[in-house]
PDB file of C-alpha atoms in Angstrom:
ATOM      1  CA  UNK A  65    -136.052  71.185-110.801  1.00 77.00           C
ATOM      2  CA  UNK A  66    -134.833  73.809-108.310  1.00 88.00           C
ATOM      3  CA  UNK A  67    -136.313  77.388-108.525  1.00 88.00           C
ATOM      4  CA  UNK A  68    -133.066  78.929-110.194  1.00 90.00           C
ATOM      5  CA  UNK A  69    -133.180  76.465-112.960  1.00 93.00           C
ATOM      6  CA  UNK A  70    -136.946  76.745-113.214  1.00 94.00           C
ATOM      7  CA  UNK A  71    -136.768  80.461-113.603  1.00 94.00           C
ATOM      8  CA  UNK A  72    -134.303  80.111-116.513  1.00 94.00           C
ATOM      9  CA  UNK A  73    -136.234  77.308-118.097  1.00 95.00           C
ATOM     10  CA  UNK A  74    -139.338  79.732-118.084  1.00 95.00           C
ATOM     11  CA  UNK A  75    -138.107  83.280-118.637  1.00 95.00           C
ATOM     12  CA  UNK A  76    -134.961  82.779-120.607  1.00 93.00           C
ATOM     13  CA  UNK A  77    -136.698  80.585-123.522  1.00 90.00           C
ATOM     14  CA  UNK A  78    -138.391  82.781-126.007  1.00 89.00           C
ATOM     15  CA  UNK A  79    -140.778  80.137-127.242  1.00 88.00           C
ATOM     16  CA  UNK A  80    -144.202  80.243-125.871  1.00 90.00           C
ATOM     17  CA  UNK A  81    -144.709  77.601-123.091  1.00 91.00           C
ATOM     18  CA  UNK A  82    -147.179  75.814-121.275  1.00 92.00           C
ATOM     19  CA  UNK A  83    -146.349  75.410-117.560  1.00 94.00           C
ATOM     20  CA  UNK A  84    -147.853  72.449-115.953  1.00 94.00           C
ATOM     21  CA  UNK A  85    -148.547  72.271-112.265  1.00 93.00           C
ATOM     22  CA  UNK A  86    -151.334  72.018-109.842  1.00 94.00           C
ATOM     23  CA  UNK A  87    -153.460  75.060-109.170  1.00 94.00           C
ATOM     24  CA  UNK A  88    -152.797  76.790-105.811  1.00 94.00           C
ATOM     25  CA  UNK A  89    -150.717  79.161-103.695  1.00 95.00           C
ATOM     26  CA  UNK A  90    -147.466  77.291-104.197  1.00 95.00           C
ATOM     27  CA  UNK A  91    -147.630  77.651-108.005  1.00 96.00           C
ATOM     28  CA  UNK A  92    -148.713  81.139-107.592  1.00 96.00           C
ATOM     29  CA  UNK A  93    -146.046  82.016-105.496  1.00 96.00           C
ATOM     30  CA  UNK A  94    -143.294  80.618-107.411  1.00 96.00           C
ATOM     31  CA  UNK A  95    -144.226  82.291-110.778  1.00 97.00           C
ATOM     32  CA  UNK A  96    -144.868  85.714-109.122  1.00 96.00           C
ATOM     33  CA  UNK A  97    -141.061  85.314-107.670  1.00 96.00           C
ATOM     34  CA  UNK A  98    -139.831  84.509-111.177  1.00 96.00           C
ATOM     35  CA  UNK A  99    -141.570  87.205-112.821  1.00 96.00           C
ATOM     36  CA  UNK A 100    -140.160  89.749-110.272  1.00 95.00           C
ATOM     37  CA  UNK A 101    -136.596  88.470-111.090  1.00 95.00           C
ATOM     38  CA  UNK A 102    -137.038  90.018-114.538  1.00 95.00           C
ATOM     39  CA  UNK A 103    -138.182  93.733-113.884  1.00 92.00           C
ATOM     40  CA  UNK A 104    -138.861  96.142-116.534  1.00 88.00           C
ATOM     41  CA  UNK A 105    -135.534  98.074-116.949  1.00 82.00           C
ATOM     42  CA  UNK A 106    -134.851 100.976-119.646  1.00 82.00           C
ATOM     43  CA  UNK A 107    -132.345 100.193-122.361  1.00 85.00           C
ATOM     44  CA  UNK A 108    -131.979  96.482-121.357  1.00 87.00           C
ATOM     45  CA  UNK A 109    -131.452  93.076-123.394  1.00 92.00           C
ATOM     46  CA  UNK A 110    -133.126  91.031-120.821  1.00 92.00           C
ATOM     47  CA  UNK A 111    -136.585  89.855-120.741  1.00 94.00           C
ATOM     48  CA  UNK A 112    -139.329  91.710-118.914  1.00 94.00           C
ATOM     49  CA  UNK A 113    -141.445  89.366-116.470  1.00 95.00           C
ATOM     50  CA  UNK A 114    -145.152  89.943-116.291  1.00 96.00           C
ATOM     51  CA  UNK A 115    -147.144  87.944-113.979  1.00 97.00           C
ATOM     52  CA  UNK A 116    -151.081  87.865-114.539  1.00 96.00           C
ATOM     53  CA  UNK A 117    -153.474  85.779-112.796  1.00 94.00           C
ATOM     54  CA  UNK A 118    -156.635  84.348-114.155  1.00 93.00           C
ATOM     55  CA  UNK A 119    -157.015  85.825-117.728  1.00 95.00           C
ATOM     56  CA  UNK A 120    -160.218  85.400-119.525  1.00 95.00           C
ATOM     57  CA  UNK A 121    -164.016  85.335-118.814  1.00 95.00           C
ATOM     58  CA  UNK A 122    -165.635  82.633-116.808  1.00 90.00           C
ATOM     59  CA  UNK A 123    -167.608  79.804-118.440  1.00 85.00           C
ATOM     60  CA  UNK A 124    -171.226  80.208-117.395  1.00 86.00           C
ATOM     61  CA  UNK A 125    -174.233  78.186-118.248  1.00 83.00           C
ATOM     62  CA  UNK A 126    -177.035  80.018-119.966  1.00 81.00           C
ATOM     63  CA  UNK A 127    -180.227  78.771-121.570  1.00 75.00           C
ATOM     64  CA  UNK A 128    -180.226  81.649-123.903  1.00 77.00           C
ATOM     65  CA  UNK A 129    -179.430  80.983-127.628  1.00 85.00           C
ATOM     66  CA  UNK A 130    -176.126  83.183-128.191  1.00 90.00           C
ATOM     67  CA  UNK A 131    -174.284  84.256-131.073  1.00 92.00           C
ATOM     68  CA  UNK A 132    -171.060  82.718-131.425  1.00 91.00           C
ATOM     69  CA  UNK A 133    -169.268  85.665-133.070  1.00 92.00           C
ATOM     70  CA  UNK A 134    -170.783  88.097-130.103  1.00 93.00           C
ATOM     71  CA  UNK A 135    -169.151  85.755-127.625  1.00 93.00           C
ATOM     72  CA  UNK A 136    -165.679  85.823-129.298  1.00 93.00           C
ATOM     73  CA  UNK A 137    -165.791  89.519-129.476  1.00 94.00           C
ATOM     74  CA  UNK A 138    -166.467  89.699-125.712  1.00 95.00           C
ATOM     75  CA  UNK A 139    -163.842  87.252-124.909  1.00 95.00           C
ATOM     76  CA  UNK A 140    -161.311  88.669-127.248  1.00 93.00           C
ATOM     77  CA  UNK A 141    -161.746  92.271-125.839  1.00 95.00           C
ATOM     78  CA  UNK A 142    -161.634  91.084-122.338  1.00 96.00           C
ATOM     79  CA  UNK A 143    -158.561  88.879-122.676  1.00 95.00           C
ATOM     80  CA  UNK A 144    -156.635  91.793-124.654  1.00 93.00           C
ATOM     81  CA  UNK A 145    -157.658  94.474-121.931  1.00 94.00           C
ATOM     82  CA  UNK A 146    -156.423  92.116-119.142  1.00 95.00           C
ATOM     83  CA  UNK A 147    -153.028  91.628-120.713  1.00 94.00           C
ATOM     84  CA  UNK A 148    -152.484  95.455-121.682  1.00 93.00           C
ATOM     85  CA  UNK A 149    -153.586  96.738-118.312  1.00 94.00           C
ATOM     86  CA  UNK A 150    -151.613  94.146-116.379  1.00 94.00           C
ATOM     87  CA  UNK A 151    -148.466  95.173-118.398  1.00 92.00           C
ATOM     88  CA  UNK A 152    -149.240  98.686-117.855  1.00 91.00           C
ATOM     89  CA  UNK A 153    -149.770  98.363-114.035  1.00 92.00           C
ATOM     90  CA  UNK A 154    -146.455  96.459-113.835  1.00 92.00           C
ATOM     91  CA  UNK A 155    -144.670  99.347-115.690  1.00 88.00           C
ATOM     92  CA  UNK A 156    -146.081 101.930-113.692  1.00 85.00           C
ATOM     93  CA  UNK A 157    -145.343 100.178-110.363  1.00 86.00           C
ATOM     94  CA  UNK A 158    -141.648  99.195-111.216  1.00 84.00           C
ATOM     95  CA  UNK A 159    -140.679 102.443-113.041  1.00 74.00           C
ATOM     96  CA  UNK A 160    -142.522 105.194-111.257  1.00 64.00           C
ATOM     97  CA  UNK A 161    -139.689 107.310-109.524  1.00 55.00           C
ATOM     98  CA  UNK A 162    -137.137 104.492-109.988  1.00 57.00           C
ATOM     99  CA  UNK A 163    -135.858 105.295-113.371  1.00 54.00           C
ATOM    100  CA  UNK A 164    -135.195 108.086-115.829  1.00 52.00           C
ATOM    101  CA  UNK A 165    -138.391 107.310-117.489  1.00 60.00           C
ATOM    102  CA  UNK A 166    -140.347 110.468-118.806  1.00 62.00           C
ATOM    103  CA  UNK A 167    -142.696 111.587-115.928  1.00 64.00           C
ATOM    104  CA  UNK A 168    -145.206 112.721-118.580  1.00 65.00           C
ATOM    105  CA  UNK A 169    -144.956 109.081-119.891  1.00 67.00           C
ATOM    106  CA  UNK A 170    -145.635 107.675-116.643  1.00 68.00           C
ATOM    107  CA  UNK A 171    -148.569 110.054-116.350  1.00 74.00           C
ATOM    108  CA  UNK A 172    -149.961 109.037-119.718  1.00 81.00           C
ATOM    109  CA  UNK A 173    -149.504 105.276-118.961  1.00 81.00           C
ATOM    110  CA  UNK A 174    -151.610 105.659-115.814  1.00 84.00           C
ATOM    111  CA  UNK A 175    -154.385 107.645-117.471  1.00 88.00           C
ATOM    112  CA  UNK A 176    -154.476 105.017-120.266  1.00 88.00           C
ATOM    113  CA  UNK A 177    -154.396 102.197-117.764  1.00 91.00           C
ATOM    114  CA  UNK A 178    -157.297 103.730-115.794  1.00 91.00           C
ATOM    115  CA  UNK A 179    -159.430 104.235-118.919  1.00 92.00           C
ATOM    116  CA  UNK A 180    -158.760 100.691-120.197  1.00 92.00           C
ATOM    117  CA  UNK A 181    -159.616  99.178-116.754  1.00 94.00           C
ATOM    118  CA  UNK A 182    -162.836 100.974-116.947  1.00 95.00           C
ATOM    119  CA  UNK A 183    -163.536  99.498-120.362  1.00 94.00           C
ATOM    120  CA  UNK A 184    -162.462  96.067-119.068  1.00 94.00           C
ATOM    121  CA  UNK A 185    -164.795  96.318-116.219  1.00 95.00           C
ATOM    122  CA  UNK A 186    -167.653  97.377-118.635  1.00 95.00           C
ATOM    123  CA  UNK A 187    -166.743  94.396-120.834  1.00 95.00           C
ATOM    124  CA  UNK A 188    -166.984  91.980-118.018  1.00 95.00           C
ATOM    125  CA  UNK A 189    -170.676  93.506-116.844  1.00 95.00           C
ATOM    126  CA  UNK A 190    -171.944  93.434-120.647  1.00 95.00           C
ATOM    127  CA  UNK A 191    -170.822  90.052-120.947  1.00 94.00           C
ATOM    128  CA  UNK A 192    -172.772  88.783-117.992  1.00 94.00           C
ATOM    129  CA  UNK A 193    -175.756  90.838-119.389  1.00 93.00           C
ATOM    130  CA  UNK A 194    -175.482  89.177-122.634  1.00 93.00           C
ATOM    131  CA  UNK A 195    -175.503  85.619-121.073  1.00 92.00           C
ATOM    132  CA  UNK A 196    -178.606  86.518-118.832  1.00 90.00           C
ATOM    133  CA  UNK A 197    -180.576  88.285-121.695  1.00 91.00           C
ATOM    134  CA  UNK A 198    -179.214  87.019-124.790  1.00 90.00           C
ATOM    135  CA  UNK A 199    -179.387  90.776-126.096  1.00 90.00           C
ATOM    136  CA  UNK A 200    -176.705  92.561-127.819  1.00 89.00           C
ATOM    137  CA  UNK A 201    -175.824  95.972-126.701  1.00 89.00           C
ATOM    138  CA  UNK A 202    -174.066  98.884-128.494  1.00 91.00           C
ATOM    139  CA  UNK A 203    -171.068  98.408-126.118  1.00 92.00           C
ATOM    140  CA  UNK A 204    -169.793  95.313-127.996  1.00 90.00           C
ATOM    141  CA  UNK A 205    -171.015  96.752-131.388  1.00 86.00           C
ATOM    142  CA  UNK A 206    -168.951  99.789-131.016  1.00 88.00           C
ATOM    143  CA  UNK A 207    -165.847  98.838-129.026  1.00 84.00           C
ATOM    144  CA  UNK A 208    -163.029  97.598-131.033  1.00 80.00           C
ATOM    145  CA  UNK A 209    -160.391  95.174-130.117  1.00 77.00           C
ATOM    146  CA  UNK A 210    -156.810  95.930-129.720  1.00 77.00           C
ATOM    147  CA  UNK A 211    -153.983  94.895-132.042  1.00 78.00           C
ATOM    148  CA  UNK A 212    -151.886  93.522-128.884  1.00 83.00           C
ATOM    149  CA  UNK A 213    -148.696  92.685-130.846  1.00 82.00           C
ATOM    150  CA  UNK A 214    -148.560  96.267-132.270  1.00 85.00           C
ATOM    151  CA  UNK A 215    -149.134  97.978-128.835  1.00 86.00           C
ATOM    152  CA  UNK A 216    -146.475  95.836-127.063  1.00 88.00           C
ATOM    153  CA  UNK A 217    -143.961  96.610-129.936  1.00 88.00           C
ATOM    154  CA  UNK A 218    -144.489 100.191-129.508  1.00 88.00           C
ATOM    155  CA  UNK A 219    -144.073 100.015-125.654  1.00 87.00           C
ATOM    156  CA  UNK A 220    -140.840  97.835-126.121  1.00 88.00           C
ATOM    157  CA  UNK A 221    -139.477 100.594-128.504  1.00 87.00           C
ATOM    158  CA  UNK A 222    -140.334 103.307-125.951  1.00 85.00           C
ATOM    159  CA  UNK A 223    -138.579 101.361-123.276  1.00 86.00           C
ATOM    160  CA  UNK A 224    -135.662 100.795-125.522  1.00 88.00           C
ATOM    161  CA  UNK A 225    -135.793  96.944-124.677  1.00 87.00           C
ATOM    162  CA  UNK A 226    -133.872  94.583-126.927  1.00 89.00           C
ATOM    163  CA  UNK A 227    -135.472  91.453-125.589  1.00 91.00           C
ATOM    164  CA  UNK A 228    -139.046  90.472-125.070  1.00 92.00           C
ATOM    165  CA  UNK A 229    -141.921  90.487-122.617  1.00 94.00           C
ATOM    166  CA  UNK A 230    -142.148  87.242-120.607  1.00 95.00           C
ATOM    167  CA  UNK A 231    -145.812  87.213-119.949  1.00 95.00           C
ATOM    168  CA  UNK A 232    -146.786  84.478-117.312  1.00 97.00           C
ATOM    169  CA  UNK A 233    -150.701  83.966-117.258  1.00 96.00           C
ATOM    170  CA  UNK A 234    -151.581  81.695-114.288  1.00 96.00           C
ATOM    171  CA  UNK A 235    -154.875  80.191-114.625  1.00 94.00           C
ATOM    172  CA  UNK A 236    -156.111  79.157-111.319  1.00 93.00           C
ATOM    173  CA  UNK A 237    -159.766  78.720-112.254  1.00 91.00           C
ATOM    174  CA  UNK A 238    -161.736  77.488-115.193  1.00 88.00           C
ATOM    175  CA  UNK A 239    -162.442  79.936-117.803  1.00 91.00           C
ATOM    176  CA  UNK A 240    -164.744  79.694-120.943  1.00 91.00           C
ATOM    177  CA  UNK A 241    -163.446  77.834-124.033  1.00 89.00           C
ATOM    178  CA  UNK A 242    -163.744  80.856-126.166  1.00 91.00           C
ATOM    179  CA  UNK A 243    -161.161  82.773-123.812  1.00 93.00           C
ATOM    180  CA  UNK A 244    -159.029  79.650-124.127  1.00 90.00           C
ATOM    181  CA  UNK A 245    -159.171  79.774-127.882  1.00 88.00           C
ATOM    182  CA  UNK A 246    -158.600  83.556-127.800  1.00 89.00           C
ATOM    183  CA  UNK A 247    -155.364  82.948-125.575  1.00 90.00           C
ATOM    184  CA  UNK A 248    -154.200  80.155-127.631  1.00 86.00           C
ATOM    185  CA  UNK A 249    -154.334  82.600-130.595  1.00 84.00           C
ATOM    186  CA  UNK A 250    -151.829  84.669-128.976  1.00 84.00           C
ATOM    187  CA  UNK A 251    -149.255  81.957-129.575  1.00 80.00           C
ATOM    188  CA  UNK A 252    -149.193  82.788-133.126  1.00 77.00           C
ATOM    189  CA  UNK A 253    -147.215  86.112-132.132  1.00 71.00           C
ATOM    190  CA  UNK A 254    -143.720  85.573-131.342  1.00 67.00           C
ATOM    191  CA  UNK A 255    -141.656  88.619-131.958  1.00 74.00           C
ATOM    192  CA  UNK A 256    -142.491  90.784-128.941  1.00 86.00           C
ATOM    193  CA  UNK A 257    -143.741  88.702-126.260  1.00 90.00           C
ATOM    194  CA  UNK A 258    -143.177  85.114-125.003  1.00 92.00           C
ATOM    195  CA  UNK A 259    -146.525  83.810-123.411  1.00 92.00           C
ATOM    196  CA  UNK A 260    -146.139  81.197-120.544  1.00 94.00           C
ATOM    197  CA  UNK A 261    -149.538  79.745-119.772  1.00 93.00           C
ATOM    198  CA  UNK A 262    -149.659  77.979-116.258  1.00 95.00           C
ATOM    199  CA  UNK A 263    -152.417  75.562-115.552  1.00 93.00           C
ATOM    200  CA  UNK A 264    -153.338  72.048-114.645  1.00 92.00           C
ATOM    201  CA  UNK A 265    -152.952  70.218-117.603  1.00 89.00           C
ATOM    202  CA  UNK A 266    -156.481  68.695-117.619  1.00 87.00           C
ATOM    203  CA  UNK A 267    -158.061  72.006-117.589  1.00 86.00           C
ATOM    204  CA  UNK A 268    -156.825  73.388-120.718  1.00 84.00           C
ATOM    205  CA  UNK A 269    -157.301  72.627-124.116  1.00 72.00           C
ATOM    206  CA  UNK A 270    -154.234  73.345-126.381  1.00 63.00           C
ATOM    207  CA  UNK A 271    -154.529  75.116-129.702  1.00 51.00           C
ATOM    208  CA  UNK A 272    -154.419  71.989-131.907  1.00 49.00           C
ATOM    209  CA  UNK A 273    -157.124  70.355-129.577  1.00 50.00           C
ATOM    210  CA  UNK A 274    -159.659  73.189-130.274  1.00 49.00           C
ATOM    211  CA  UNK A 275    -158.677  73.960-133.893  1.00 50.00           C
ATOM    212  CA  UNK A 276    -157.342  71.092-135.514  1.00 44.00           C
ATOM    213  CA  UNK A 277    -154.150  72.835-136.093  1.00 45.00           C
ATOM    214  CA  UNK A 278    -150.638  72.702-134.787  1.00 46.00           C
ATOM    215  CA  UNK A 279    -148.518  75.589-133.352  1.00 57.00           C
ATOM    216  CA  UNK A 280    -145.011  75.607-131.716  1.00 64.00           C
ATOM    217  CA  UNK A 281    -144.773  75.730-127.858  1.00 80.00           C
ATOM    218  CA  UNK A 282    -142.734  74.089-125.174  1.00 87.00           C
ATOM    219  CA  UNK A 283    -143.699  72.511-121.838  1.00 89.00           C
ATOM    220  CA  UNK A 284    -142.431  72.999-118.182  1.00 93.00           C
ATOM    221  CA  UNK A 285    -143.258  71.036-115.248  1.00 92.00           C
ATOM    222  CA  UNK A 286    -143.448  72.526-111.775  1.00 94.00           C
ATOM    223  CA  UNK A 287    -144.590  69.460-110.186  1.00 91.00           C
ATOM    224  CA  UNK A 288    -146.007  65.833-111.070  1.00 92.00           C
ATOM    225  CA  UNK A 289    -149.303  67.267-112.509  1.00 92.00           C
ATOM    226  CA  UNK A 290    -148.169  66.314-115.851  1.00 86.00           C
ATOM    227  CA  UNK A 291    -146.649  62.839-115.004  1.00 89.00           C
ATOM    228  CA  UNK A 292    -149.921  62.022-112.967  1.00 89.00           C
ATOM    229  CA  UNK A 293    -152.167  63.066-115.943  1.00 87.00           C
ATOM    230  CA  UNK A 294    -150.212  60.808-118.345  1.00 86.00           C
ATOM    231  CA  UNK A 295    -150.334  57.847-116.209  1.00 86.00           C
ATOM    232  CA  UNK A 296    -153.980  58.327-115.753  1.00 82.00           C
ATOM    233  CA  UNK A 297    -154.544  58.571-119.521  1.00 77.00           C
ATOM    234  CA  UNK A 298    -152.591  55.221-119.952  1.00 71.00           C
ATOM    235  CA  UNK A 299    -154.802  53.522-117.348  1.00 71.00           C
ATOM    236  CA  UNK A 300    -157.968  54.617-119.112  1.00 57.00           C
ATOM    237  CA  UNK A 301    -156.729  53.507-122.477  1.00 53.00           C
ATOM    238  CA  UNK A 302    -155.814  50.003-121.131  1.00 57.00           C
ATOM    239  CA  UNK A 303    -159.296  49.415-119.716  1.00 51.00           C
ATOM    240  CA  UNK A 304    -161.321  47.164-122.086  1.00 50.00           C
TER     241      UNK A 304
END
């Protein structure tokens, strides 16, 4: 599939998607170019492309006994903050001085993004501390998660956009299974954004594999990663 057709297959399909392809610069460069072809424009009926690399917290081995609910809270908060700050950064970079968007709105978006980035960085540090010590701090007890669907809906209305956010998450490194669960959970939302998860197929647990449930998503292939993986599975299953 050439890049023009790939662009349409990814960004002009509202269903959530898994984009299968080998990790590396080639996949990253293709997806960055695709997102840039769909900029954030006021009063538009076209999708808005957002490219976000490596969403999620890392998988780190620990000898401490950890609370599953606390791990989920850290992962949910961090993933939500990554999505929101990345979208706000893209909005600021693409609209500042280039559109009629209110300057006060740009300023408030920048201030919000700065504040949320600080919270995101603190979340990462506190997560590492929890893995190392097993002690729960006030940070995760007092910091609430965000309703990302409501946030993006409000932002879309401010932009007077009649389409959706096409959010490409490019996972170039392994992340924790809890972060995969959180990101897969975003696939339940389909009114405001279309999530496109780019990964090597063998490195990602799909929603139904983790939860025993099935949700609807499409697949797009950038290279032969999917084909090679399925061939390997057939060979393994044939072995006595």
